Coordinates of N, CA, C and O and ligand atoms in Angstrom, one line a residue:
X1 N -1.8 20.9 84.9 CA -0.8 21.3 85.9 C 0.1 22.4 85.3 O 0.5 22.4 84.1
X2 N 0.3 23.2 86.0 CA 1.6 24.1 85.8 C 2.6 24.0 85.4 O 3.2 23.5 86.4
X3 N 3.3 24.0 84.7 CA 5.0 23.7 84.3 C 5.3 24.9 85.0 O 4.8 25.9 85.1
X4 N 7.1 24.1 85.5 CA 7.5 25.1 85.9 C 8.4 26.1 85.3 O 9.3 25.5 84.7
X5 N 8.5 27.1 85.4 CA 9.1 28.3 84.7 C 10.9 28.1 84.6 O 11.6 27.7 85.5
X6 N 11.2 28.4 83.5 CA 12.8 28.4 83.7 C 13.2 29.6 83.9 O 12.9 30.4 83.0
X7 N 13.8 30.0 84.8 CA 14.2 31.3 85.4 C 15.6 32.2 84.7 O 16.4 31.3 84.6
X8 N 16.1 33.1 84.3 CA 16.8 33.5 84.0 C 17.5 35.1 84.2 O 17.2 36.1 83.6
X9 N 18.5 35.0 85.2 CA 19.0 36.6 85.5 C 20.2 36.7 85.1 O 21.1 35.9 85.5
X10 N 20.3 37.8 84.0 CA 21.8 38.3 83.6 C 22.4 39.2 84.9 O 21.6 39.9 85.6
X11 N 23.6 39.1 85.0 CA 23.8 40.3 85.5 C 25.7 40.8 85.0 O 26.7 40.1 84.5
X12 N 25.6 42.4 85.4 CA 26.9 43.0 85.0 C 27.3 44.0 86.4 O 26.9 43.7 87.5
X13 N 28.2 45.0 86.1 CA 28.8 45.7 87.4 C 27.0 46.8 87.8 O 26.1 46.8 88.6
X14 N 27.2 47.5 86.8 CA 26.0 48.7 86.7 C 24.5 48.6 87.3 O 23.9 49.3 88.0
X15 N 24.3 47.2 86.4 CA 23.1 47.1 85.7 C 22.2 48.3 85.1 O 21.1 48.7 85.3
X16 N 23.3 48.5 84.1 CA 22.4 50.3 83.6 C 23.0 49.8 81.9 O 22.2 50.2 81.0
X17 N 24.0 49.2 81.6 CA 24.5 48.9 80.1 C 24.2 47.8 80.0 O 23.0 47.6 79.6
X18 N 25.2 46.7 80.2 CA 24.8 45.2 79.6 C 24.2 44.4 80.2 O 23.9 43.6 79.4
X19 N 23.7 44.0 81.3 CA 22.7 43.4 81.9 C 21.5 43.9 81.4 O 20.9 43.0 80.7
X20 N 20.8 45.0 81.4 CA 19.9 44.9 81.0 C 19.4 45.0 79.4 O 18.2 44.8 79.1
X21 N 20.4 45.3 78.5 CA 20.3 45.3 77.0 C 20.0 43.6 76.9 O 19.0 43.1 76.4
X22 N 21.1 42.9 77.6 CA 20.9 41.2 77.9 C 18.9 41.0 78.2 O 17.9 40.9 77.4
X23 N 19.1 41.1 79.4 CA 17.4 41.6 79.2 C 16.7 41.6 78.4 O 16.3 40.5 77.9
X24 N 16.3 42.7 78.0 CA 15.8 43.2 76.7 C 15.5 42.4 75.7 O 14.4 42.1 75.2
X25 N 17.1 41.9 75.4 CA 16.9 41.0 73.9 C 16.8 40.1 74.3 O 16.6 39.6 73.2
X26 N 16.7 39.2 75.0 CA 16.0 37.6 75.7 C 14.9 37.7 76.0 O 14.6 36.5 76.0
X27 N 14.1 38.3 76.3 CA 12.7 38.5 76.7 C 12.1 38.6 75.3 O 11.1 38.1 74.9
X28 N 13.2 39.4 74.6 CA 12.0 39.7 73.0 C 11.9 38.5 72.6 O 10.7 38.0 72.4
X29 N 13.1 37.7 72.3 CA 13.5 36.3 71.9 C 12.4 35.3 72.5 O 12.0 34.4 71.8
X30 N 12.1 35.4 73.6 CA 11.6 34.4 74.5 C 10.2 34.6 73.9 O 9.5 33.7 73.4
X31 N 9.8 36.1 73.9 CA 8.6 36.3 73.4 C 8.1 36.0 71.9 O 7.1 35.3 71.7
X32 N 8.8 36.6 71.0 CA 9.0 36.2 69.6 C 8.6 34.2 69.3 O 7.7 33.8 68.5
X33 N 9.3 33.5 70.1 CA 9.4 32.4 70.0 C 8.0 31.3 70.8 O 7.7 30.1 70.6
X34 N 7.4 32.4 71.6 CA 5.5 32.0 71.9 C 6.1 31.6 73.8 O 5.5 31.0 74.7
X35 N 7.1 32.0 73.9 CA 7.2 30.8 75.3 C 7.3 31.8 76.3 O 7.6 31.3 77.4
X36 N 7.0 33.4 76.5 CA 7.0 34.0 77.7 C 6.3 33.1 79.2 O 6.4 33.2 80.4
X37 N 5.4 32.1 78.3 CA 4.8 31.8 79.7 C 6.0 30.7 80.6 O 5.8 30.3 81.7
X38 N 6.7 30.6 79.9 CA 7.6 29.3 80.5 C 8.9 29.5 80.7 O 9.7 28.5 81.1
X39 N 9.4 30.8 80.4 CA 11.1 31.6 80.7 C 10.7 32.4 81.1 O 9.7 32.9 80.5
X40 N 11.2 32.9 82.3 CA 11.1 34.2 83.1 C 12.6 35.3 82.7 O 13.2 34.6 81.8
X41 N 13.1 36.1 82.9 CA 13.9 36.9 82.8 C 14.0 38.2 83.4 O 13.4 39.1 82.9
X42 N 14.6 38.3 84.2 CA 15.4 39.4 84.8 C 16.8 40.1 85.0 O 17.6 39.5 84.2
X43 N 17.3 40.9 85.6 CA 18.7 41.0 85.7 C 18.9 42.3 86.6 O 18.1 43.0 87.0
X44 N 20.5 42.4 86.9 CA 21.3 42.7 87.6 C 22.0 42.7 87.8 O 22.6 42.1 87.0
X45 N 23.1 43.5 89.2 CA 24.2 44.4 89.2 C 24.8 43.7 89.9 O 24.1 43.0 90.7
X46 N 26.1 43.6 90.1 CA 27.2 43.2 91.2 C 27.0 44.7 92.2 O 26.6 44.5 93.3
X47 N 27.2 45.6 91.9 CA 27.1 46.7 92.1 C 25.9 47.8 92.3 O 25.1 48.1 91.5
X48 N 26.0 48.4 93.6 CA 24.5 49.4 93.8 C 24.5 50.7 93.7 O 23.6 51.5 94.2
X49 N 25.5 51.0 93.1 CA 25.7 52.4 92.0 C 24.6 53.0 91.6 O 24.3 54.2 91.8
X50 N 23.8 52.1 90.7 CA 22.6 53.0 89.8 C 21.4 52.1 90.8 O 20.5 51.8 90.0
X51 N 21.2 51.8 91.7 CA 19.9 50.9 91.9 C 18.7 52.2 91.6 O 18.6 53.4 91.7
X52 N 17.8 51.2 91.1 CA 16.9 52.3 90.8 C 16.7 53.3 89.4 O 15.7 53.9 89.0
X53 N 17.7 53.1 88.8 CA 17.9 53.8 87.6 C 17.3 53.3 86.2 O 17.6 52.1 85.8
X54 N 16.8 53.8 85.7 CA 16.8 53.0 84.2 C 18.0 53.2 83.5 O 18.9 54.0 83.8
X55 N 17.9 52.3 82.5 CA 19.4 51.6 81.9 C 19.9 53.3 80.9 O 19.2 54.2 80.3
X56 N 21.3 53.2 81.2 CA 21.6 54.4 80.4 C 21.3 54.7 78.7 O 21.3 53.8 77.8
X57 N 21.2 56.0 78.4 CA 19.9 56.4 77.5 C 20.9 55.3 76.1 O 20.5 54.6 75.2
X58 N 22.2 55.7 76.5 CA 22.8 55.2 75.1 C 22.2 53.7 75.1 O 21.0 53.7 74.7
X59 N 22.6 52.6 75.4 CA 22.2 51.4 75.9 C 20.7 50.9 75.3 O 20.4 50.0 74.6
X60 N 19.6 52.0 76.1 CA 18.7 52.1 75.4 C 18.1 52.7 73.8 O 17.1 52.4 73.2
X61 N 19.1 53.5 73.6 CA 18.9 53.6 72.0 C 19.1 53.1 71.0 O 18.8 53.3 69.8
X62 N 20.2 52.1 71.7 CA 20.8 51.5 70.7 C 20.3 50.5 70.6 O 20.3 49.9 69.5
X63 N 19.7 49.7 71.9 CA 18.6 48.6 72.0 C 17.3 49.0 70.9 O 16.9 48.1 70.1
X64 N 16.5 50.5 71.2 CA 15.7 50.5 70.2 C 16.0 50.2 68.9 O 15.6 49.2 68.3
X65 N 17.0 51.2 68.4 CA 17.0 51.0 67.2 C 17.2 49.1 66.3 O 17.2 48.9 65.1
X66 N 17.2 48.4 67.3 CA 17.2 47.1 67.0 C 15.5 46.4 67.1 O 15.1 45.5 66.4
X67 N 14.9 47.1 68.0 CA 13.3 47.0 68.1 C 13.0 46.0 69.7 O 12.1 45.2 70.0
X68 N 14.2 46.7 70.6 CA 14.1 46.1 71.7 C 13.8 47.5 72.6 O 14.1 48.7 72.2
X69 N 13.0 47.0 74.0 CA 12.2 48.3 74.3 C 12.7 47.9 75.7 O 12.1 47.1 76.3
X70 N 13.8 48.4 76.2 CA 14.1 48.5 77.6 C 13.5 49.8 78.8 O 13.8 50.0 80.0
X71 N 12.7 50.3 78.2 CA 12.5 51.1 79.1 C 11.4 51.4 80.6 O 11.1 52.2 81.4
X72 N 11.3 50.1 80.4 CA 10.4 49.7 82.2 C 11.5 49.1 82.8 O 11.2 48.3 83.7
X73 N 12.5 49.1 82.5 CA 13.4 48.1 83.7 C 14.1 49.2 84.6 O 14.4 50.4 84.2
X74 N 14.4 49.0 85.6 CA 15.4 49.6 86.8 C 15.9 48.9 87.2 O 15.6 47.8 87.3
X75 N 17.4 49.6 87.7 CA 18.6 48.7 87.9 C 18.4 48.1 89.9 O 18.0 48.8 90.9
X76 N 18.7 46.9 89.9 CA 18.8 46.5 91.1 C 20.0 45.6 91.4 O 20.5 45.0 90.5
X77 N 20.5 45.6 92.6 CA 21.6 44.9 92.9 C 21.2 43.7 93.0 O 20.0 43.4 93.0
X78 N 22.5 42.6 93.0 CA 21.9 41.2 93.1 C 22.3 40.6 94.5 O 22.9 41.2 95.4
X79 N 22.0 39.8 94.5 CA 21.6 39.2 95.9 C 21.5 38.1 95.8 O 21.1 37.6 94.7
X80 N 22.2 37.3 97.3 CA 22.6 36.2 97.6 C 21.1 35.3 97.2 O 21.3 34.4 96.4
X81 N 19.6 35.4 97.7 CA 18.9 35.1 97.4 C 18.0 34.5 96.0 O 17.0 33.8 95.9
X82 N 19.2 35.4 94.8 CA 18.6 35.2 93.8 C 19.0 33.7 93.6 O 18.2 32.9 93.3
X83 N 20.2 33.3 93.9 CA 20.4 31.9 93.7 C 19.1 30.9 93.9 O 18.8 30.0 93.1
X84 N 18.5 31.3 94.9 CA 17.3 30.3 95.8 C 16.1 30.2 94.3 O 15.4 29.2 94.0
X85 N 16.2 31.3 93.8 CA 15.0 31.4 92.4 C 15.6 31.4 91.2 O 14.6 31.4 90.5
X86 N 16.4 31.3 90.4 CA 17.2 31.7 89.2 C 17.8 30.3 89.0 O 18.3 29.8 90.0
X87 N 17.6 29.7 87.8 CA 18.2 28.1 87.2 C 19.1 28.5 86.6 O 20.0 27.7 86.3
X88 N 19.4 30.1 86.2 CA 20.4 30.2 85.2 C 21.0 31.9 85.7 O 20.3 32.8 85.7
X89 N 22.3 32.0 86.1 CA 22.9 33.3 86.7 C 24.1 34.0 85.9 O 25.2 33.9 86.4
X90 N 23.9 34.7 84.7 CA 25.0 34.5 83.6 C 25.4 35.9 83.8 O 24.7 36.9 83.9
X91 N 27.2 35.7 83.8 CA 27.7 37.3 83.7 C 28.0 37.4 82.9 O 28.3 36.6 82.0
X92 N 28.3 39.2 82.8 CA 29.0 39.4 81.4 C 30.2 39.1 81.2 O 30.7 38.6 80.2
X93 N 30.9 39.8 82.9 CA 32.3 39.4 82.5 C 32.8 38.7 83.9 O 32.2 38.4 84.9
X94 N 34.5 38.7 83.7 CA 34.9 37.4 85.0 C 35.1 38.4 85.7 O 36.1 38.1 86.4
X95 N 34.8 39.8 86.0 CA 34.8 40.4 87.3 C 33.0 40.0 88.2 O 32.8 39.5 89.4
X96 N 32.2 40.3 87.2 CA 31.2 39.7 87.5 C 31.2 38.9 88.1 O 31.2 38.9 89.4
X97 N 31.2 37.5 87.3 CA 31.4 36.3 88.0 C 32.2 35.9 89.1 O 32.1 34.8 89.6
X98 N 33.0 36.7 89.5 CA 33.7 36.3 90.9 C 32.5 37.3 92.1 O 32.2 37.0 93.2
X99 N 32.0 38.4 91.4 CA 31.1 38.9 92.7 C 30.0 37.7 93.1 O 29.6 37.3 94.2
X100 N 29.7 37.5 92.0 CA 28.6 36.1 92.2 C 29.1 35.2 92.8 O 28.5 34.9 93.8
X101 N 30.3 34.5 92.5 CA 30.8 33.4 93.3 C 31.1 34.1 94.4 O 32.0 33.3 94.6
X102 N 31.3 35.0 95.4 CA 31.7 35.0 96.3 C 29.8 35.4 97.2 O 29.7 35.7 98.3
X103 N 28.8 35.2 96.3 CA 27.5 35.3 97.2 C 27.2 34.5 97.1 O 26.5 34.2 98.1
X104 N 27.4 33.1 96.0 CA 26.3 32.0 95.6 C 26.3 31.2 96.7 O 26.9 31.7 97.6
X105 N 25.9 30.2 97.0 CA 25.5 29.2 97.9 C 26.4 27.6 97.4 O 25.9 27.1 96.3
X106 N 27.2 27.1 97.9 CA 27.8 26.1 97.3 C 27.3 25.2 96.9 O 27.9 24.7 95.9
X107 N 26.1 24.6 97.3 CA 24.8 24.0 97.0 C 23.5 24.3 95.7 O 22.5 23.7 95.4
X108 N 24.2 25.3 95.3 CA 23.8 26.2 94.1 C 23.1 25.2 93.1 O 24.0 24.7 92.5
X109 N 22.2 24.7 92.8 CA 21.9 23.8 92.0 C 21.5 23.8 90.4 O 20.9 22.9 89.8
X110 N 21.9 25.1 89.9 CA 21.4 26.5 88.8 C 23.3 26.0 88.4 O 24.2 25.3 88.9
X111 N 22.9 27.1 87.2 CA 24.2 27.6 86.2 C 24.7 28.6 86.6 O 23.9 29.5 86.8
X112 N 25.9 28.8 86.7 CA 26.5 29.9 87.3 C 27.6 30.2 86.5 O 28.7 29.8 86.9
X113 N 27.6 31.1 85.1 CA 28.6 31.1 84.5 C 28.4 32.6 83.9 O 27.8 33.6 84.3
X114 N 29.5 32.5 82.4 CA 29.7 33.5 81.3 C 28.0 33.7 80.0 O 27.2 32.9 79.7
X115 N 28.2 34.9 79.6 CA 27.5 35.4 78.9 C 27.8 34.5 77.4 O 27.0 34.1 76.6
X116 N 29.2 34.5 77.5 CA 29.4 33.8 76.4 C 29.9 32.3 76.4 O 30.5 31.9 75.4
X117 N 29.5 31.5 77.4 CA 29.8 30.4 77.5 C 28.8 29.7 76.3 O 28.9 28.5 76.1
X118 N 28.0 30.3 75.8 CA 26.9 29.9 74.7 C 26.9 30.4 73.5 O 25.9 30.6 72.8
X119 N 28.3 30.6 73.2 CA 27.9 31.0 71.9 C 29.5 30.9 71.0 O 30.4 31.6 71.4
X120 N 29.5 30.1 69.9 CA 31.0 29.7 69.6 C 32.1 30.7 69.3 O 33.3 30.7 69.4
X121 N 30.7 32.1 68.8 CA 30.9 33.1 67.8 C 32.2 34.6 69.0 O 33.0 35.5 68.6
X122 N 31.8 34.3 69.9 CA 32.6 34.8 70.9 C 33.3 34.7 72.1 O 32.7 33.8 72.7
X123 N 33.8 34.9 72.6 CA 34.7 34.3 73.8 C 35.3 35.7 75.2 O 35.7 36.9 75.1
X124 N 35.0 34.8 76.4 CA 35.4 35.7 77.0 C 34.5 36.7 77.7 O 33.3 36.5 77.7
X125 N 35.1 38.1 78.3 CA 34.1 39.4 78.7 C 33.1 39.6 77.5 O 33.4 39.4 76.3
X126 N 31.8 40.1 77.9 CA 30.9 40.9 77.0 C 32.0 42.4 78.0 O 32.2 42.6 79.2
X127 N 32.5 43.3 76.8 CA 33.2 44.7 77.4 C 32.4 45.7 78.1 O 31.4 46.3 77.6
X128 N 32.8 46.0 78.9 CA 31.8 47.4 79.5 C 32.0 48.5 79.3 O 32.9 49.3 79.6
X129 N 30.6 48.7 78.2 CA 30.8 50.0 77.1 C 30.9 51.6 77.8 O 31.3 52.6 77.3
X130 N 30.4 51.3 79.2 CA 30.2 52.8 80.0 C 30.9 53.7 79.9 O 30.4 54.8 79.6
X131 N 32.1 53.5 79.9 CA 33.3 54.9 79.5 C 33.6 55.2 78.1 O 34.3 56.1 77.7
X132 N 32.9 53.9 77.3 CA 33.4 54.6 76.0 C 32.7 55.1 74.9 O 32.0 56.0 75.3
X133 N 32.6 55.1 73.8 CA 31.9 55.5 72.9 C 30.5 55.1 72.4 O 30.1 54.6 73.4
X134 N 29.8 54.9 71.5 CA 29.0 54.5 70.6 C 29.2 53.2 70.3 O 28.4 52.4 70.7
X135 N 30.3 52.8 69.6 CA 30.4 51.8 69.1 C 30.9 50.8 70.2 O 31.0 49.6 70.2
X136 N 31.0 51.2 70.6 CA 30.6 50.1 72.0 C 29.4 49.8 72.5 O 29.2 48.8 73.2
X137 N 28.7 50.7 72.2 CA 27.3 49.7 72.8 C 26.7 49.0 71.3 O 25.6 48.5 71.3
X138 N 27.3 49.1 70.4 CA 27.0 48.3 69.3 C 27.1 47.1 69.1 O 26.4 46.3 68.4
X139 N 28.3 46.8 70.1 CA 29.7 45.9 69.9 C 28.5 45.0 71.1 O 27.9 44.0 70.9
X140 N 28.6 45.5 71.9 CA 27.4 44.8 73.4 C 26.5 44.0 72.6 O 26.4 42.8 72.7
X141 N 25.8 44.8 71.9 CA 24.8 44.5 71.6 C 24.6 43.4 70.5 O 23.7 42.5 70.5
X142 N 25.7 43.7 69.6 CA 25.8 42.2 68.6 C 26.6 41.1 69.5 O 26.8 40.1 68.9
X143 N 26.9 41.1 70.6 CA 27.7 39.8 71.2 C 26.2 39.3 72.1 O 26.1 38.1 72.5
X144 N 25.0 40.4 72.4 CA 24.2 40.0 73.4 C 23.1 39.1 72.3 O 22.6 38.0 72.6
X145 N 22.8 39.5 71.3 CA 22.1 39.3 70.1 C 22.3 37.7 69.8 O 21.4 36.9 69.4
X146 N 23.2 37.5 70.0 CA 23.8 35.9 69.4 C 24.4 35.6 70.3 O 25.3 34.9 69.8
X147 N 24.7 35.5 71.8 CA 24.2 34.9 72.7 C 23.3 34.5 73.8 O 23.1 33.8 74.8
X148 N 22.6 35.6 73.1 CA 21.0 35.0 74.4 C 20.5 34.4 73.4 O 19.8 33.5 73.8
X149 N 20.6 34.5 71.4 CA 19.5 33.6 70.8 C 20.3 32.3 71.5 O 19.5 31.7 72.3
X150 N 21.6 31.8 71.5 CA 22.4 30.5 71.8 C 22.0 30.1 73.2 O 21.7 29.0 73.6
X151 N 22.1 31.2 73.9 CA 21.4 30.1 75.2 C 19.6 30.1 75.1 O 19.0 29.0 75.3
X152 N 19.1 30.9 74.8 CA 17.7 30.5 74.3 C 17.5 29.0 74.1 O 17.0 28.1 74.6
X153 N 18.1 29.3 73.1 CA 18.3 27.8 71.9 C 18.7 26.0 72.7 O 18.4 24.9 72.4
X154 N 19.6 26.8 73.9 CA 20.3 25.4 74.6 C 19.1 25.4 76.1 O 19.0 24.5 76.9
X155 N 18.4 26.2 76.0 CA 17.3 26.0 77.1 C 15.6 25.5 76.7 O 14.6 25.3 77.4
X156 N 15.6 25.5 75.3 CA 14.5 24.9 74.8 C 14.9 23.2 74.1 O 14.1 22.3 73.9
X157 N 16.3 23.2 74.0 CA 16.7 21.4 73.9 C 16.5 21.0 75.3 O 16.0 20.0 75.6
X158 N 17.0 21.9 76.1 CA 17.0 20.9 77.4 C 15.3 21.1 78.3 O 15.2 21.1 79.5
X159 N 14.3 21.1 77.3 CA 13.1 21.3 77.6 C 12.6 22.2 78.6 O 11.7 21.8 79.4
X160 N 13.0 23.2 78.5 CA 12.3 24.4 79.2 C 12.5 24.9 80.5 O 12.4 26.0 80.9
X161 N 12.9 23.8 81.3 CA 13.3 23.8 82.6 C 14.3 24.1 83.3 O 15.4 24.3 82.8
X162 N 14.2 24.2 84.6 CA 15.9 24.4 84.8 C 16.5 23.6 85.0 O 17.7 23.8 85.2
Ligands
4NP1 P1 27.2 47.9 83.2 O1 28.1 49.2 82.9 O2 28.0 47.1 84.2 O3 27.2 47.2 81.9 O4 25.9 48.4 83.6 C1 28.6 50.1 83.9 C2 27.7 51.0 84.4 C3 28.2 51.9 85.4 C4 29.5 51.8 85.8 C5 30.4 50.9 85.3 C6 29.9 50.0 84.3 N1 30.0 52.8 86.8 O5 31.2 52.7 87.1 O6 29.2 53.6 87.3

């Protein structure tokens, strides 16, 4: 028999910076760790600004140079529907999270929270590096690093599922 897949969409305003860097390094994680067949991962935008775009170049370079390869993803808006498929709906920040809560379904039977609700090491917004420098997508990227291994980690104790 099939097991069923545990489903997983980040999402941020863009989906061009931290949603999909989130991406990226969860998928490698998931893969690294033997289990792509059994976590799914995707992500997405509150916002349909970039739909269609791949993630901006900074974002992606700075993901490379860590040995993560974002460059097949394009940005898409999220949708009321993802609730119906996704066990797990994590934002970066609490602007995010209110665009979600105001699409989710009250009946929502998934996780519906923060990026960092998993991880002791930080608290609060993942920041949205778009307007600023370099070291902001640095900064993204070590808060995404050690919280997707942490929720990783809390979705293989609670055996794989959603
Ligand atoms: P993201 O960053 O939400 O992490 O993808 C942003 C991307 C684009 C814009 C804002 C944030 N924007 O205003 O176009």
């Amino acid at each position: 028999m099939e097991q069923k897949k545990t489903k997983v969409l980040f999402v941020c305003l863009g989906n061009i910076c931290r949603s999909p860097t989130a991406h990226g390094v969860f998928r490698q994680l998931v893969e690294d760790r033997g289990l792509s067949h059994l976590i799914e991962t995707d992500s997405a935008g509150t916002g349909a600004y970039h739909v269609g775009e791949p993630p901006d170049h900074r974002a992606t370079m700075e993901a490379a140079r860590r040995g993560y390869d974002l460059s097949d993803l394009r940005a898409r808006q999220a949708v009321a529907t993802d609730f119906g498929y996704y066990d797990y709906v994590i934002a970066m920040d609490v602007q995010n999270l209110g665009g979600l809560r105001s699409i989710c379904p009250a009946d929502y039977p998934g996780y519906l929270g923060m990026m960092t609700d998993f991880t002791d090491r930080y608290e609060g917004d993942v920041p949205d590096p778009y307007f600023g420098g370099a070291a902001g997508f640095t900064h993204v990227l070590d808060m995404l690093e050690d919280a997707c291994s942490a929720l990783l980690d809390q979705i293989v104790v609670r055996g794989v599922s959603g």
